[in-house]
Amino acid sequence: MRMFRRAFALALALGVTAPAVAQTSDAKWPSKPIRLIVPFAAGGGTDLVARALAEKLGTALGQTVIVDNKPGASGVIAMEAAQKAPPDGYTLVLGSASTVVVNPAVMPDLPYDPVKDFEHLADIGSATVVMIATPDYPVKDLRDVIALAKAKPGEVNYGTWGNGSTGHLCAEIIRAGTGINMTHVPYKGAAPVLNDVAAGHIKLGFSDVQSAVPMVKSGKVKVVVSCTRRSINFPDVPGFVEQGVDFDFVWRYDLMAPINTPKPIVQRLHAELLKILAMPDIKARWAEFGMTASTISPDDLKAQTAKDIATLRKIAQQANVKP
């Protein structure tokens, strides 16, 4: 009987102590540097956004946030590395539209699930993709492109930075909404598309807005439409819905952590990120990138991501888009 009482007392002690230890661990977070994985090479748009965030987040948390670039395989390498990291708040990943919604829509055997495998911390910012044209090409807007493609089925070529890319899906959204038939010319990056459109080797193409701004300002290319909403960089250029394509979509950056990262850490990160995104210098920097941030909650962001993937997957399957 005495032994039973001792065992019972020990069990009670363990039962009380275990949650207390977990709470203490969360309360001490972060006690060491945090790794922020970026799915693309240094110097690109995603990397610039990540480094601006890392500096501010490190100051807010009192720890260094180290940017870890893991390019390759359309961002799959980085996302898989983040998925497999311990869910302790010391590994984050900056998901882009391509890694969070496009890859799941076009890759049937993707080794990660952006919804099931990650906690979604904040909508860091949304930007647009733009359709560009050679300055002397006889189109001033998307309606002109649609009319030209209907008059010459299959003869209108457009460039993107690859099969299954965001630009490719933008074109397929236009096709699905209007029934036009254009010919896709995949390149190995946005820069080659811009250069060939500027040189007139190909008359139409798609580009991320950040890369397009300098070329548009210099008069080397013109913007025909924003995919899918108006860009703050080109406020006079209407988006899809305004030009006859009934499709409203947001291409966003999403800061994420491995699934089962403790709720207090997720909530702390969300709160700190909202403060950072409201800072005047970050707002100004985001404007340079053509981005605007939102205050959507982590749960709502995850739910929206699931809806976005389903929407794009339907478009990709109808067009037989493969990476």
mmCIF file of C-alpha atoms in Angstrom:
data_model
loop_
_atom_site.group_PDB
_atom_site.id
_atom_site.type_symbol
_atom_site.label_atom_id
_atom_site.label_comp_id
_atom_site.label_asym_id
_atom_site.label_seq_id
_atom_site.Cartn_x
_atom_site.Cartn_y
_atom_site.Cartn_z
ATOM 1 C CA MET A 1 0.000 0.000 0.000
ATOM 2 C CA ARG A 2 2.864 2.349 0.898
ATOM 3 C CA MET A 3 4.579 1.567 -2.427
ATOM 4 C CA PHE A 4 1.332 2.249 -4.314
ATOM 5 C CA ARG A 5 1.013 5.674 -2.625
ATOM 6 C CA ARG A 6 4.575 6.570 -3.585
ATOM 7 C CA ALA A 7 3.985 5.495 -7.191
ATOM 8 C CA PHE A 8 0.727 7.479 -7.321
ATOM 9 C CA ALA A 9 2.427 10.584 -5.907
ATOM 10 C CA LEU A 10 5.215 10.273 -8.476
ATOM 11 C CA ALA A 11 2.689 9.937 -11.318
ATOM 12 C CA LEU A 12 0.880 13.056 -10.131
ATOM 13 C CA ALA A 13 4.142 14.943 -9.948
ATOM 14 C CA LEU A 14 5.064 13.929 -13.484
ATOM 15 C CA GLY A 15 1.625 14.822 -14.758
ATOM 16 C CA VAL A 16 1.896 18.326 -13.348
ATOM 17 C CA THR A 17 5.507 18.869 -14.315
ATOM 18 C CA ALA A 18 5.345 17.934 -18.026
ATOM 19 C CA PRO A 19 3.086 20.800 -19.183
ATOM 20 C CA ALA A 20 5.014 23.236 -16.996
ATOM 21 C CA VAL A 21 8.254 22.301 -18.750
ATOM 22 C CA ALA A 22 6.647 22.831 -22.166
ATOM 23 C CA GLN A 23 5.330 26.239 -21.126
ATOM 24 C CA THR A 24 8.718 27.258 -19.800
ATOM 25 C CA SER A 25 10.351 26.170 -23.056
ATOM 26 C CA ASP A 26 7.925 28.264 -25.115
ATOM 27 C CA ALA A 27 8.366 31.216 -22.768
ATOM 28 C CA LYS A 28 12.139 31.165 -23.273
ATOM 29 C CA TRP A 29 11.811 31.124 -27.069
ATOM 30 C CA PRO A 30 13.836 32.283 -28.857
ATOM 31 C CA SER A 31 17.050 31.486 -27.033
ATOM 32 C CA LYS A 32 19.204 30.973 -30.139
ATOM 33 C CA PRO A 33 19.365 32.172 -33.781
ATOM 34 C CA ILE A 34 16.452 31.414 -36.110
ATOM 35 C CA ARG A 35 16.903 30.069 -39.644
ATOM 36 C CA LEU A 36 14.797 31.568 -42.436
ATOM 37 C CA ILE A 37 14.886 29.318 -45.506
ATOM 38 C CA VAL A 38 14.477 30.991 -48.904
ATOM 39 C CA PRO A 39 13.570 28.726 -51.852
ATOM 40 C CA PHE A 40 15.454 30.814 -54.411
ATOM 41 C CA ALA A 41 18.934 32.196 -55.020
ATOM 42 C CA ALA A 42 20.362 35.262 -53.319
ATOM 43 C CA GLY A 43 19.612 38.548 -55.044
ATOM 44 C CA GLY A 44 16.175 37.613 -56.380
ATOM 45 C CA GLY A 45 12.852 39.116 -55.358
ATOM 46 C CA THR A 46 12.046 36.499 -52.702
ATOM 47 C CA ASP A 47 15.526 36.838 -51.222
ATOM 48 C CA LEU A 48 15.252 40.639 -50.968
ATOM 49 C CA VAL A 49 11.933 40.339 -49.169
ATOM 50 C CA ALA A 50 13.365 37.701 -46.816
ATOM 51 C CA ARG A 51 16.402 39.787 -45.889
ATOM 52 C CA ALA A 52 14.324 42.858 -45.122
ATOM 53 C CA LEU A 53 12.089 40.726 -42.905
ATOM 54 C CA ALA A 54 14.997 38.943 -41.231
ATOM 55 C CA GLU A 55 16.577 42.193 -40.069
ATOM 56 C CA LYS A 56 13.354 43.510 -38.530
ATOM 57 C CA LEU A 57 12.268 40.185 -37.057
ATOM 58 C CA GLY A 58 15.678 39.638 -35.483
ATOM 59 C CA THR A 59 15.457 43.008 -33.753
ATOM 60 C CA ALA A 60 11.928 42.322 -32.538
ATOM 61 C CA LEU A 61 12.801 38.884 -31.132
ATOM 62 C CA GLY A 62 16.238 39.738 -29.788
ATOM 63 C CA GLN A 63 17.900 37.005 -31.833
ATOM 64 C CA THR A 64 19.670 36.815 -35.183
ATOM 65 C CA VAL A 65 17.525 35.585 -38.052
ATOM 66 C CA ILE A 66 19.823 33.872 -40.567
ATOM 67 C CA VAL A 67 18.717 33.732 -44.207
ATOM 68 C CA ASP A 68 19.452 30.318 -45.723
ATOM 69 C CA ASN A 69 19.097 30.229 -49.527
ATOM 70 C CA LYS A 70 18.211 26.764 -50.862
ATOM 71 C CA PRO A 71 17.447 27.190 -54.579
ATOM 72 C CA GLY A 72 16.563 24.410 -56.982
ATOM 73 C CA ALA A 73 13.712 22.223 -58.232
ATOM 74 C CA SER A 74 11.230 25.126 -58.369
ATOM 75 C CA GLY A 75 11.560 25.648 -54.638
ATOM 76 C CA VAL A 76 10.878 22.026 -53.713
ATOM 77 C CA ILE A 77 14.296 21.529 -52.076
ATOM 78 C CA ALA A 78 13.748 24.418 -49.667
ATOM 79 C CA MET A 79 10.162 23.554 -48.826
ATOM 80 C CA GLU A 80 11.040 19.939 -48.125
ATOM 81 C CA ALA A 81 13.934 21.018 -45.881
ATOM 82 C CA ALA A 82 11.568 23.240 -43.899
ATOM 83 C CA GLN A 83 8.951 20.491 -43.721
ATOM 84 C CA LYS A 84 11.468 18.095 -42.146
ATOM 85 C CA ALA A 85 12.846 20.616 -39.639
ATOM 86 C CA PRO A 86 11.929 20.297 -35.936
ATOM 87 C CA PRO A 87 8.721 22.239 -35.130
ATOM 88 C CA ASP A 88 10.385 24.329 -32.437
ATOM 89 C CA GLY A 89 10.169 27.837 -33.870
ATOM 90 C CA TYR A 90 13.790 27.910 -35.003
ATOM 91 C CA THR A 91 13.109 27.175 -38.678
ATOM 92 C CA LEU A 92 10.921 29.345 -40.887
ATOM 93 C CA VAL A 93 10.452 29.397 -44.655
ATOM 94 C CA LEU A 94 9.317 32.204 -46.931
ATOM 95 C CA GLY A 95 6.847 30.622 -49.307
ATOM 96 C CA SER A 96 6.145 32.360 -52.588
ATOM 97 C CA ALA A 97 3.171 31.911 -54.901
ATOM 98 C CA SER A 98 5.132 29.341 -56.899
ATOM 99 C CA THR A 99 6.058 27.162 -53.905
ATOM 100 C CA VAL A 100 2.807 27.504 -51.932
ATOM 101 C CA VAL A 101 0.044 27.389 -54.564
ATOM 102 C CA VAL A 102 1.499 26.809 -58.037
ATOM 103 C CA ASN A 103 3.659 23.750 -57.296
ATOM 104 C CA PRO A 104 0.788 21.889 -55.575
ATOM 105 C CA ALA A 105 -1.458 22.743 -58.516
ATOM 106 C CA VAL A 106 0.853 21.378 -61.219
ATOM 107 C CA MET A 107 3.061 18.745 -59.510
ATOM 108 C CA PRO A 108 1.203 15.503 -58.745
ATOM 109 C CA ASP A 109 3.995 13.944 -56.647
ATOM 110 C CA LEU A 110 5.022 16.969 -54.594
ATOM 111 C CA PRO A 111 6.888 15.790 -51.450
ATOM 112 C CA TYR A 112 5.300 18.475 -49.240
ATOM 113 C CA ASP A 113 1.792 19.767 -48.624
ATOM 114 C CA PRO A 114 1.637 23.526 -47.969
ATOM 115 C CA VAL A 115 -1.577 23.137 -45.967
ATOM 116 C CA LYS A 116 -1.015 19.946 -43.963
ATOM 117 C CA ASP A 117 2.736 20.273 -43.373
ATOM 118 C CA PHE A 118 3.021 23.927 -42.308
ATOM 119 C CA GLU A 119 1.769 26.547 -39.901
ATOM 120 C CA HIS A 120 0.982 29.763 -41.789
ATOM 121 C CA LEU A 121 2.282 32.759 -39.873
ATOM 122 C CA ALA A 122 1.418 35.804 -41.958
ATOM 123 C CA ASP A 123 0.604 37.090 -45.424
ATOM 124 C CA ILE A 124 3.851 39.002 -45.886
ATOM 125 C CA GLY A 125 2.731 40.734 -49.057
ATOM 126 C CA SER A 126 0.995 40.265 -52.363
ATOM 127 C CA ALA A 127 2.200 41.389 -55.771
ATOM 128 C CA THR A 128 1.156 40.876 -59.355
ATOM 129 C CA VAL A 129 2.441 39.260 -62.503
ATOM 130 C CA VAL A 130 2.210 41.454 -65.600
ATOM 131 C CA MET A 131 1.817 40.756 -69.306
ATOM 132 C CA ILE A 132 4.350 42.802 -71.224
ATOM 133 C CA ALA A 133 4.671 43.591 -74.922
ATOM 134 C CA THR A 134 7.156 45.064 -77.384
ATOM 135 C CA PRO A 135 6.439 48.836 -77.450
ATOM 136 C CA ASP A 136 5.410 48.878 -81.128
ATOM 137 C CA TYR A 137 3.232 45.755 -80.927
ATOM 138 C CA PRO A 138 -0.323 46.793 -81.939
ATOM 139 C CA VAL A 139 -1.980 46.035 -78.582
ATOM 140 C CA LYS A 140 -2.650 48.531 -75.820
ATOM 141 C CA ASP A 141 -4.512 46.245 -73.409
ATOM 142 C CA LEU A 142 -5.691 42.668 -72.862
ATOM 143 C CA ARG A 143 -8.806 43.186 -74.971
ATOM 144 C CA ASP A 144 -6.566 43.884 -77.957
ATOM 145 C CA VAL A 145 -4.552 40.723 -77.264
ATOM 146 C CA ILE A 146 -7.758 38.666 -77.051
ATOM 147 C CA ALA A 147 -9.025 40.127 -80.343
ATOM 148 C CA LEU A 148 -5.694 39.457 -82.064
ATOM 149 C CA ALA A 149 -5.531 35.867 -80.774
ATOM 150 C CA LYS A 150 -9.094 35.195 -81.944
ATOM 151 C CA ALA A 151 -8.250 36.562 -85.389
ATOM 152 C CA LYS A 152 -5.052 34.473 -85.580
ATOM 153 C CA PRO A 153 -5.568 31.286 -83.524
ATOM 154 C CA GLY A 154 -2.269 29.759 -82.380
ATOM 155 C CA GLU A 155 -0.169 32.417 -84.120
ATOM 156 C CA VAL A 156 0.248 34.721 -81.121
ATOM 157 C CA ASN A 157 3.265 33.616 -79.077
ATOM 158 C CA TYR A 158 3.991 34.534 -75.454
ATOM 159 C CA GLY A 159 6.992 33.839 -73.236
ATOM 160 C CA THR A 160 7.116 32.853 -69.570
ATOM 161 C CA TRP A 161 9.818 31.627 -67.215
ATOM 162 C CA GLY A 162 8.840 27.979 -67.674
ATOM 163 C CA ASN A 163 6.120 25.348 -67.951
ATOM 164 C CA GLY A 164 3.926 25.418 -64.876
ATOM 165 C CA SER A 165 5.224 28.843 -63.831
ATOM 166 C CA THR A 166 3.030 31.579 -62.408
ATOM 167 C CA GLY A 167 3.205 33.380 -65.755
ATOM 168 C CA HIS A 168 2.128 30.233 -67.581
ATOM 169 C CA LEU A 169 -0.892 29.859 -65.295
ATOM 170 C CA CYS A 170 -1.800 33.525 -65.853
ATOM 171 C CA ALA A 171 -1.948 32.815 -69.588
ATOM 172 C CA GLU A 172 -4.021 29.677 -69.022
ATOM 173 C CA ILE A 173 -6.453 31.677 -66.885
ATOM 174 C CA ILE A 174 -6.930 34.005 -69.866
ATOM 175 C CA ARG A 175 -7.431 31.025 -72.184
ATOM 176 C CA ALA A 176 -9.961 29.427 -69.849
ATOM 177 C CA GLY A 177 -11.881 32.684 -69.508
ATOM 178 C CA THR A 178 -11.933 33.696 -73.171
ATOM 179 C CA GLY A 179 -11.337 30.572 -75.262
ATOM 180 C CA ILE A 180 -8.366 32.066 -77.129
ATOM 181 C CA ASN A 181 -5.491 29.922 -78.334
ATOM 182 C CA MET A 182 -1.967 31.312 -77.906
ATOM 183 C CA THR A 183 1.365 29.462 -78.169
ATOM 184 C CA HIS A 184 3.497 29.166 -75.055
ATOM 185 C CA VAL A 185 7.273 29.691 -75.351
ATOM 186 C CA PRO A 186 8.959 28.665 -72.065
ATOM 187 C CA TYR A 187 12.239 30.336 -71.045
ATOM 188 C CA LYS A 188 14.627 29.585 -68.170
ATOM 189 C CA GLY A 189 13.862 32.789 -66.266
ATOM 190 C CA ALA A 190 11.981 36.080 -66.262
ATOM 191 C CA ALA A 191 15.015 38.114 -67.339
ATOM 192 C CA PRO A 192 15.417 36.313 -70.696
ATOM 193 C CA VAL A 193 11.707 36.864 -71.391
ATOM 194 C CA LEU A 194 12.041 40.588 -70.716
ATOM 195 C CA ASN A 195 15.154 40.855 -72.868
ATOM 196 C CA ASP A 196 13.586 39.037 -75.815
ATOM 197 C CA VAL A 197 10.390 41.084 -75.629
ATOM 198 C CA ALA A 198 12.449 44.296 -75.482
ATOM 199 C CA ALA A 199 14.447 43.148 -78.527
ATOM 200 C CA GLY A 200 11.294 42.168 -80.408
ATOM 201 C CA HIS A 201 12.267 38.484 -80.745
ATOM 202 C CA ILE A 202 8.940 37.638 -79.123
ATOM 203 C CA LYS A 203 6.135 40.176 -78.915
ATOM 204 C CA LEU A 204 4.386 39.163 -75.678
ATOM 205 C CA GLY A 205 5.509 37.735 -72.372
ATOM 206 C CA PHE A 206 4.867 37.564 -68.640
ATOM 207 C CA SER A 207 7.104 38.882 -65.877
ATOM 208 C CA ASP A 208 7.036 39.422 -62.141
ATOM 209 C CA VAL A 209 6.299 43.078 -61.510
ATOM 210 C CA GLN A 210 9.611 43.795 -59.738
ATOM 211 C CA SER A 211 11.658 42.719 -62.763
ATOM 212 C CA ALA A 212 9.408 44.576 -65.186
ATOM 213 C CA VAL A 213 9.522 48.020 -63.534
ATOM 214 C CA PRO A 214 13.000 49.119 -64.787
ATOM 215 C CA MET A 215 12.299 47.921 -68.341
ATOM 216 C CA VAL A 216 8.948 49.719 -68.437
ATOM 217 C CA LYS A 217 10.420 52.946 -67.060
ATOM 218 C CA SER A 218 13.117 52.877 -69.729
ATOM 219 C CA GLY A 219 10.496 52.389 -72.447
ATOM 220 C CA LYS A 220 11.870 49.025 -73.569
ATOM 221 C CA VAL A 221 8.588 47.179 -72.906
ATOM 222 C CA LYS A 222 5.001 48.150 -72.116
ATOM 223 C CA VAL A 223 2.515 46.611 -69.676
ATOM 224 C CA VAL A 224 -0.683 45.211 -71.175
ATOM 225 C CA VAL A 225 -2.472 43.790 -68.117
ATOM 226 C CA SER A 226 -1.871 42.871 -64.485
ATOM 227 C CA CYS A 227 -2.545 39.299 -63.404
ATOM 228 C CA THR A 228 -4.951 39.414 -61.757
ATOM 229 C CA ARG A 229 -5.360 42.714 -59.856
ATOM 230 C CA ARG A 230 -3.983 46.171 -60.562
ATOM 231 C CA SER A 231 -0.379 46.660 -59.497
ATOM 232 C CA ILE A 232 0.572 49.585 -57.282
ATOM 233 C CA ASN A 233 3.518 50.065 -59.662
ATOM 234 C CA PHE A 234 1.195 50.401 -62.671
ATOM 235 C CA PRO A 235 -2.032 51.796 -61.209
ATOM 236 C CA ASP A 236 -3.358 52.870 -64.606
ATOM 237 C CA VAL A 237 -3.192 49.334 -66.041
ATOM 238 C CA PRO A 238 -6.426 47.405 -65.363
ATOM 239 C CA GLY A 239 -6.426 43.864 -64.021
ATOM 240 C CA PHE A 240 -8.106 40.758 -65.396
ATOM 241 C CA VAL A 241 -11.675 41.374 -64.224
ATOM 242 C CA GLU A 242 -11.653 44.906 -65.629
ATOM 243 C CA GLN A 243 -10.580 43.591 -69.031
ATOM 244 C CA GLY A 244 -13.086 40.813 -69.480
ATOM 245 C CA VAL A 245 -11.508 37.830 -67.655
ATOM 246 C CA ASP A 246 -13.652 36.847 -64.664
ATOM 247 C CA PHE A 247 -10.882 35.666 -62.357
ATOM 248 C CA ASP A 248 -9.740 37.382 -59.161
ATOM 249 C CA PHE A 249 -6.675 35.961 -57.441
ATOM 250 C CA VAL A 250 -3.879 37.123 -55.125
ATOM 251 C CA TRP A 251 -0.254 36.019 -55.590
ATOM 252 C CA ARG A 252 1.236 36.299 -52.113
ATOM 253 C CA TYR A 253 4.306 35.645 -50.001
ATOM 254 C CA ASP A 254 3.540 33.470 -46.979
ATOM 255 C CA LEU A 255 5.881 33.077 -44.003
ATOM 256 C CA MET A 256 5.545 29.544 -42.672
ATOM 257 C CA ALA A 257 6.857 27.169 -40.004
ATOM 258 C CA PRO A 258 6.761 23.359 -39.733
ATOM 259 C CA ILE A 259 3.417 21.941 -38.637
ATOM 260 C CA ASN A 260 2.976 21.525 -34.857
ATOM 261 C CA THR A 261 5.142 24.524 -34.061
ATOM 262 C CA PRO A 262 3.775 25.498 -30.606
ATOM 263 C CA LYS A 263 0.756 27.783 -30.747
ATOM 264 C CA PRO A 264 2.299 30.477 -28.488
ATOM 265 C CA ILE A 265 5.247 30.756 -30.887
ATOM 266 C CA VAL A 266 2.953 30.963 -33.919
ATOM 267 C CA GLN A 267 0.915 33.690 -32.208
ATOM 268 C CA ARG A 268 4.044 35.604 -31.164
ATOM 269 C CA LEU A 269 5.467 35.488 -34.686
ATOM 270 C CA HIS A 270 2.157 36.605 -36.207
ATOM 271 C CA ALA A 271 1.938 39.548 -33.804
ATOM 272 C CA GLU A 272 5.536 40.633 -34.429
ATOM 273 C CA LEU A 273 5.132 40.329 -38.195
ATOM 274 C CA LEU A 274 2.043 42.543 -38.177
ATOM 275 C CA LYS A 275 4.038 45.209 -36.307
ATOM 276 C CA ILE A 276 6.896 44.925 -38.812
ATOM 277 C CA LEU A 277 4.603 45.125 -41.836
ATOM 278 C CA ALA A 278 3.071 48.330 -40.428
ATOM 279 C CA MET A 279 6.465 50.080 -40.183
ATOM 280 C CA PRO A 280 6.784 53.055 -42.595
ATOM 281 C CA ASP A 281 10.171 51.957 -43.964
ATOM 282 C CA ILE A 282 8.900 48.423 -44.657
ATOM 283 C CA LYS A 283 5.777 49.819 -46.337
ATOM 284 C CA ALA A 284 8.002 51.980 -48.531
ATOM 285 C CA ARG A 285 10.273 49.040 -49.360
ATOM 286 C CA TRP A 286 7.284 46.841 -50.163
ATOM 287 C CA ALA A 287 5.979 49.554 -52.503
ATOM 288 C CA GLU A 288 9.278 49.328 -54.391
ATOM 289 C CA PHE A 289 8.636 45.597 -54.734
ATOM 290 C CA GLY A 290 5.063 46.227 -55.898
ATOM 291 C CA MET A 291 3.692 44.571 -52.763
ATOM 292 C CA THR A 292 1.014 45.225 -50.185
ATOM 293 C CA ALA A 293 0.618 43.239 -46.953
ATOM 294 C CA SER A 294 -2.553 42.066 -45.224
ATOM 295 C CA THR A 295 -3.596 41.316 -41.648
ATOM 296 C CA ILE A 296 -5.223 37.936 -42.351
ATOM 297 C CA SER A 297 -4.978 35.502 -39.414
ATOM 298 C CA PRO A 298 -2.877 32.309 -39.572
ATOM 299 C CA ASP A 299 -5.976 30.083 -39.654
ATOM 300 C CA ASP A 300 -7.665 32.150 -42.355
ATOM 301 C CA LEU A 301 -4.447 32.236 -44.357
ATOM 302 C CA LYS A 302 -4.193 28.449 -44.288
ATOM 303 C CA ALA A 303 -7.821 28.112 -45.371
ATOM 304 C CA GLN A 304 -7.312 30.599 -48.196
ATOM 305 C CA THR A 305 -4.227 28.702 -49.350
ATOM 306 C CA ALA A 306 -6.239 25.482 -49.632
ATOM 307 C CA LYS A 307 -8.877 27.285 -51.740
ATOM 308 C CA ASP A 308 -6.218 28.869 -53.964
ATOM 309 C CA ILE A 309 -4.534 25.525 -54.641
ATOM 310 C CA ALA A 310 -7.863 23.941 -55.607
ATOM 311 C CA THR A 311 -8.629 26.833 -57.963
ATOM 312 C CA LEU A 312 -5.277 26.693 -59.746
ATOM 313 C CA ARG A 313 -5.261 22.893 -59.866
ATOM 314 C CA LYS A 314 -8.516 22.968 -61.811
ATOM 315 C CA ILE A 315 -7.025 25.459 -64.305
ATOM 316 C CA ALA A 316 -3.834 23.374 -64.652
ATOM 317 C CA GLN A 317 -5.681 20.094 -65.166
ATOM 318 C CA GLN A 318 -7.976 21.578 -67.810
ATOM 319 C CA ALA A 319 -4.954 22.877 -69.729
ATOM 320 C CA ASN A 320 -2.782 19.800 -69.037
ATOM 321 C CA VAL A 321 -0.075 22.047 -67.544
ATOM 322 C CA LYS A 322 3.003 20.124 -66.461
ATOM 323 C CA PRO A 323 6.245 21.484 -64.992
#
